[in-house]
XYZ file of C-alpha atoms in Angstrom:
354
model
C 10.513 -24.387 15.438
C 11.117 -24.948 11.784
C 9.880 -22.884 8.978
C 8.176 -24.892 6.257
C 9.338 -24.265 2.636
C 6.021 -23.229 1.603
C 6.283 -20.143 4.025
C 9.575 -18.877 1.773
C 7.784 -19.566 -1.630
C 4.740 -17.579 -0.597
C 6.796 -14.912 0.907
C 8.748 -14.564 -2.191
C 5.993 -14.620 -4.493
C 4.006 -11.891 -2.432
C 7.278 -9.555 -2.436
C 7.562 -10.110 -6.187
C 4.023 -8.746 -6.659
C 4.697 -5.710 -4.814
C 7.896 -5.168 -6.046
C 6.234 -4.749 -9.243
C 3.686 -2.604 -7.879
C 5.992 -0.501 -5.813
C 8.261 -0.008 -8.758
C 5.628 1.477 -10.903
C 4.590 3.919 -8.136
C 8.403 4.639 -7.739
C 8.572 5.864 -11.470
C 5.346 7.881 -11.234
C 6.251 9.613 -7.385
C 9.922 9.013 -7.001
C 11.241 9.930 -10.275
C 8.438 12.272 -12.331
C 6.923 13.652 -9.062
C 3.186 12.548 -9.804
C 1.688 11.657 -6.307
C -0.518 8.688 -7.682
C -2.916 7.818 -5.064
C -5.108 5.929 -7.189
C -2.522 3.165 -7.709
C -5.585 0.481 -7.138
C -6.929 1.777 -10.622
C -4.075 0.114 -12.623
C -3.966 -2.968 -10.260
C -7.519 -3.680 -10.194
C -7.774 -2.785 -14.186
C -5.288 -5.658 -14.737
C -7.023 -8.094 -12.772
C -10.286 -7.132 -14.127
C -9.205 -7.536 -17.784
C -7.808 -11.149 -16.859
C -11.042 -12.003 -15.422
C -13.372 -10.549 -18.086
C -11.531 -10.981 -21.437
C -9.246 -14.241 -21.831
C -11.768 -16.596 -20.495
C -14.369 -15.670 -22.552
C -12.078 -15.549 -25.717
C -11.091 -19.002 -24.754
C -14.648 -20.184 -24.473
C -15.355 -18.814 -27.904
C -12.302 -20.913 -29.391
C -12.801 -24.276 -27.353
C -16.714 -24.015 -27.129
C -17.952 -22.513 -30.313
C -21.402 -23.935 -29.787
C -21.808 -21.279 -26.887
C -23.520 -23.850 -24.621
C -21.742 -22.411 -21.406
C -21.832 -18.813 -20.224
C -18.471 -17.689 -18.728
C -19.984 -16.135 -15.817
C -23.358 -17.802 -15.339
C -21.533 -21.040 -15.651
C -18.283 -20.220 -14.136
C -17.491 -23.476 -12.443
C -18.112 -25.456 -15.434
C -16.647 -23.430 -17.986
C -13.246 -22.918 -16.129
C -12.965 -26.669 -15.212
C -13.367 -27.292 -18.783
C -10.691 -24.754 -19.917
C -8.538 -26.044 -17.210
C -8.556 -29.494 -18.514
C -7.584 -28.065 -22.068
C -4.593 -25.995 -21.096
C -3.639 -28.549 -18.597
C -2.874 -31.112 -21.304
C -0.750 -28.611 -23.422
C 1.900 -26.543 -21.633
C 2.430 -24.371 -24.695
C -1.341 -23.307 -24.534
C -0.691 -22.439 -21.050
C 2.148 -20.238 -21.565
C 0.862 -18.460 -24.572
C -2.294 -17.694 -22.649
C -0.331 -16.298 -19.710
C 1.719 -14.281 -21.835
C -1.254 -12.892 -24.247
C -2.855 -12.165 -20.974
C -0.255 -10.122 -19.358
C 0.346 -8.138 -22.597
C -3.473 -7.391 -22.761
C -3.506 -6.513 -18.837
C -0.751 -4.129 -19.470
C -2.582 -2.499 -22.374
C -5.419 -2.097 -20.311
C -3.464 -0.571 -17.677
C -1.614 1.677 -20.438
C -5.093 2.963 -21.317
C -6.470 3.595 -17.652
C -2.888 5.713 -17.234
C -3.818 7.748 -20.298
C -7.099 8.436 -18.785
C -5.678 9.365 -15.730
C -3.023 11.604 -17.276
C -5.989 14.178 -18.005
C -6.555 15.389 -14.176
C -2.523 14.805 -13.818
C -2.058 17.627 -16.683
C -4.518 20.043 -14.872
C -4.240 19.506 -11.067
C -1.159 19.420 -8.803
C -0.562 18.189 -5.145
C -3.783 17.230 -2.926
C -6.338 17.974 -5.867
C -4.780 15.494 -7.951
C -3.890 12.732 -5.266
C -7.876 12.899 -4.457
C -8.901 12.499 -7.689
C -6.726 9.557 -8.836
C -8.178 7.792 -5.555
C -11.543 8.659 -6.501
C -11.216 7.270 -9.991
C -9.503 4.108 -8.377
C -12.606 3.639 -6.041
C -14.848 4.230 -9.107
C -13.586 1.221 -11.100
C -13.783 -1.144 -7.939
C -17.435 -0.108 -7.281
C -18.263 -0.933 -10.623
C -16.524 -4.307 -10.719
C -18.161 -5.129 -7.526
C -21.914 -3.924 -8.873
C -21.720 -5.009 -12.729
C -22.053 -8.889 -12.542
C -21.512 -9.229 -16.357
C -18.003 -7.734 -15.845
C -16.447 -10.404 -13.492
C -19.330 -11.636 -11.711
C -19.935 -8.806 -9.019
C -19.639 -9.184 -5.549
C -19.121 -13.141 -6.067
C -16.361 -12.759 -8.584
C -15.390 -15.431 -10.938
C -12.639 -18.232 -11.530
C -10.311 -17.998 -14.194
C -8.356 -20.777 -16.098
C -5.216 -21.337 -14.468
C -2.162 -21.148 -16.254
C -0.006 -23.007 -13.806
C -2.223 -26.145 -13.816
C -0.284 -27.993 -16.362
C 2.540 -28.101 -13.635
C 0.418 -29.612 -11.100
C 0.745 -30.748 -7.324
C 2.817 -28.675 -5.016
C 4.955 -27.539 -7.808
C 2.273 -25.185 -9.000
C 3.239 -22.652 -6.191
C 6.879 -22.764 -7.128
C 6.148 -22.204 -10.813
C 3.930 -19.069 -9.892
C 6.682 -17.851 -7.569
C 9.263 -18.325 -10.400
C 7.047 -16.596 -13.225
C 6.341 -13.540 -10.590
C 9.810 -13.118 -9.594
C 11.229 -13.350 -13.466
C 8.533 -10.509 -14.395
C 9.966 -8.532 -11.279
C 13.517 -8.866 -12.511
C 12.431 -7.867 -16.100
C 10.575 -4.654 -14.899
C 13.723 -3.744 -12.606
C 16.011 -4.070 -15.458
C 13.522 -2.125 -17.742
C 13.059 0.610 -15.638
C 16.852 0.964 -14.691
C 17.569 1.439 -18.342
C 14.938 3.886 -18.751
C 15.885 6.057 -15.660
C 19.333 6.039 -16.705
C 18.625 7.367 -20.211
C 17.936 11.370 -21.062
C 14.261 10.371 -20.326
C 14.962 9.471 -16.808
C 17.033 12.875 -16.307
C 14.100 14.638 -17.794
C 11.653 13.110 -15.319
C 14.097 14.080 -12.497
C 13.983 17.836 -13.851
C 10.399 17.839 -14.012
C 9.840 16.437 -10.454
C 12.666 19.007 -9.003
C 11.586 22.199 -10.751
C 8.788 21.805 -13.535
C 9.252 25.485 -14.645
C 12.650 25.024 -15.220
C 12.317 21.919 -17.177
C 9.887 23.999 -19.104
C 12.321 26.612 -19.979
C 14.820 23.844 -21.120
C 12.279 22.665 -23.727
C 11.011 19.742 -21.940
C 7.200 18.934 -22.570
C 5.876 18.524 -19.291
C 2.575 17.375 -20.290
C 3.798 14.691 -22.640
C 6.291 13.441 -19.922
C 3.506 13.228 -17.313
C 1.455 11.072 -19.740
C 4.288 8.773 -20.640
C 4.964 8.301 -16.837
C 1.424 7.519 -16.027
C 0.927 5.060 -19.213
C 3.984 3.202 -18.287
C 3.462 3.183 -14.833
C -0.084 1.859 -14.930
C 0.690 -0.462 -17.274
C 3.206 -2.162 -15.218
C 0.840 -2.133 -11.948
C -1.658 -3.838 -14.210
C 0.683 -6.480 -14.955
C 1.035 -7.030 -11.264
C -2.731 -7.142 -10.696
C -3.030 -9.690 -13.470
C -0.185 -11.959 -11.722
C -2.203 -11.829 -8.566
C -5.265 -13.043 -10.221
C -3.426 -15.713 -11.673
C -1.865 -16.679 -8.327
C -5.245 -17.124 -6.906
C -7.057 -18.550 -10.036
C -9.894 -16.249 -9.367
C -10.793 -12.302 -9.597
C -13.125 -10.363 -7.471
C -13.406 -6.763 -7.017
C -13.540 -7.199 -3.319
C -9.731 -8.630 -3.286
C -8.586 -5.172 -4.417
C -8.955 -2.209 -1.826
C -6.987 1.079 -1.319
C -5.342 0.085 1.704
C -3.513 -3.023 0.166
C -3.176 -1.719 -3.322
C -2.445 1.920 -2.665
C -1.362 2.950 0.930
C 0.785 -0.217 1.084
C 2.991 0.423 -2.255
C 3.276 4.018 -1.102
C 4.701 2.943 2.563
C 7.068 0.676 0.675
C 8.116 3.442 -1.459
C 8.659 5.810 1.587
C 10.513 3.402 3.682
C 12.729 1.975 1.082
C 13.569 5.372 -0.523
C 11.868 7.162 -3.397
C 13.597 7.669 -6.604
C 15.483 4.468 -6.377
C 14.394 1.049 -7.564
C 16.530 -0.590 -5.061
C 14.529 1.199 -2.535
C 11.287 -0.113 -3.770
C 12.633 -3.492 -3.757
C 14.027 -3.399 -0.135
C 11.023 -1.467 1.137
C 8.583 -4.216 -0.385
C 10.796 -6.883 1.186
C 10.755 -5.475 4.702
C 6.955 -4.779 4.461
C 5.968 -7.968 3.460
C 8.283 -10.018 5.534
C 7.194 -8.209 8.661
C 3.309 -8.981 7.868
C 3.932 -12.373 6.925
C 5.942 -13.097 10.048
C 3.009 -11.421 12.218
C 0.435 -13.534 10.291
C 2.229 -16.782 10.371
C 3.107 -16.781 13.957
C 0.335 -14.475 15.356
C -0.082 -17.341 17.965
C 3.020 -16.656 19.603
C 2.349 -12.911 19.702
C -0.957 -13.226 21.636
C 0.337 -13.783 25.260
C 2.315 -10.468 24.732
C -0.306 -7.910 23.360
C -3.597 -6.731 24.947
C -5.576 -6.923 21.906
C -6.237 -8.702 18.768
C -3.010 -9.719 16.764
C -4.500 -8.751 13.468
C -4.365 -5.145 14.613
C -0.276 -5.627 15.538
C 0.865 -5.248 11.647
C -0.930 -1.918 11.320
C 0.637 -0.511 14.572
C 3.934 -1.864 13.664
C 3.980 -0.800 10.084
C 2.502 2.766 11.173
C 5.172 3.055 13.428
C 7.839 2.081 11.069
C 6.626 4.723 8.743
C 6.836 7.576 11.239
C 10.029 6.526 12.653
C 11.381 6.578 8.959
C 9.887 9.985 8.034
C 11.434 11.332 11.240
C 14.794 10.289 11.413
C 15.481 9.063 7.832
C 12.838 10.920 5.572
C 15.190 9.772 2.298
C 14.201 6.290 3.107
C 16.623 3.229 3.877
C 18.187 3.506 0.503
C 18.410 7.282 -0.718
C 18.297 8.333 -4.160
C 21.769 8.587 -5.916
C 22.961 11.419 -7.844
C 22.735 11.141 -11.761
C 26.086 9.976 -12.980
C 27.457 12.298 -15.684
C 30.994 12.335 -17.456
C 33.687 14.427 -16.119
C 34.686 17.448 -17.669
C 37.626 15.851 -19.227
C 35.580 13.137 -21.146
C 33.393 15.676 -22.530
C 36.279 17.839 -23.828
C 37.661 14.689 -25.455
C 34.835 13.662 -27.196
C 33.983 17.537 -28.392
C 37.523 17.399 -29.811
C 36.918 14.084 -31.423
C 33.607 15.027 -32.780
C 35.204 18.284 -34.285
C 38.202 16.140 -35.684
C 35.885 13.978 -37.609
C 33.768 16.786 -38.894
C 36.823 18.730 -40.016
C 38.295 15.575 -41.695
C 35.163 14.750 -43.608
């Protein structure tokens, strides 16, 4: 039984997408202690942005006469725009980059809005409020045709069309994995900085962090803005992968609960853990989906339910026997006392000589 190359390309692509989303949740929950059960809000917000804004702007540039409406004449409009960007790789790359930046800004705005209940609420009440906010955005997208075509959705210009043929999937995979790598490095740098230590302090003991002069309200706001911006970029990349946007492609199971499972299984407070959790979760789902015909003789129910049973079982086992996750959080590295004394002595020497 041979495994086609397209299986691995698609697997790495989906892993890259969920790594981005999971790391954004890990920033919010694993490091800052904010239980963001409204992760769908940012993911869908980024997708809705690329479905509503870039296409209309491109129609204004390349079809100034206004003969085609981007939603009502969606197929004709997108076909025309694809022909334009397919012949100009630089235009496709600019379109992709600007759209991702715009999606990140839109996600940051949603994160700022979400920070208001995060300032006043804690625990279960905050989780329920953020979950409700995400559902409100999804319902709006599904019932407001002028935004992204309502329940039918819209096609969007394909930034990978210029690659063409079977290489399109590879180009999309490389792009998504590159963005995931950039996000990983960025978060590692942030979380090893004084800001990262302040987030851990807020998570472990909010009152003590306030006593030591940390602005907890501002830290929560910053965390949600950055986390939601990253998740929105993940949602935008998913839309570019499918070259379409529909509110029904986004739901709380896939884009809220699954990232939570990935972070918990991999290990909260650790970006490597989020990466491992996403890799295991997506690989297991992909194997069940791709080879479900092989599992049918061995299960007395529809194989489609097997992934939910196995993933639920995996979550229970991890919570019972390894609650810290497969890759536990490592303690913050600090200077040893000898190095601190040497630095202090050097500073005193320089101050006295100056």
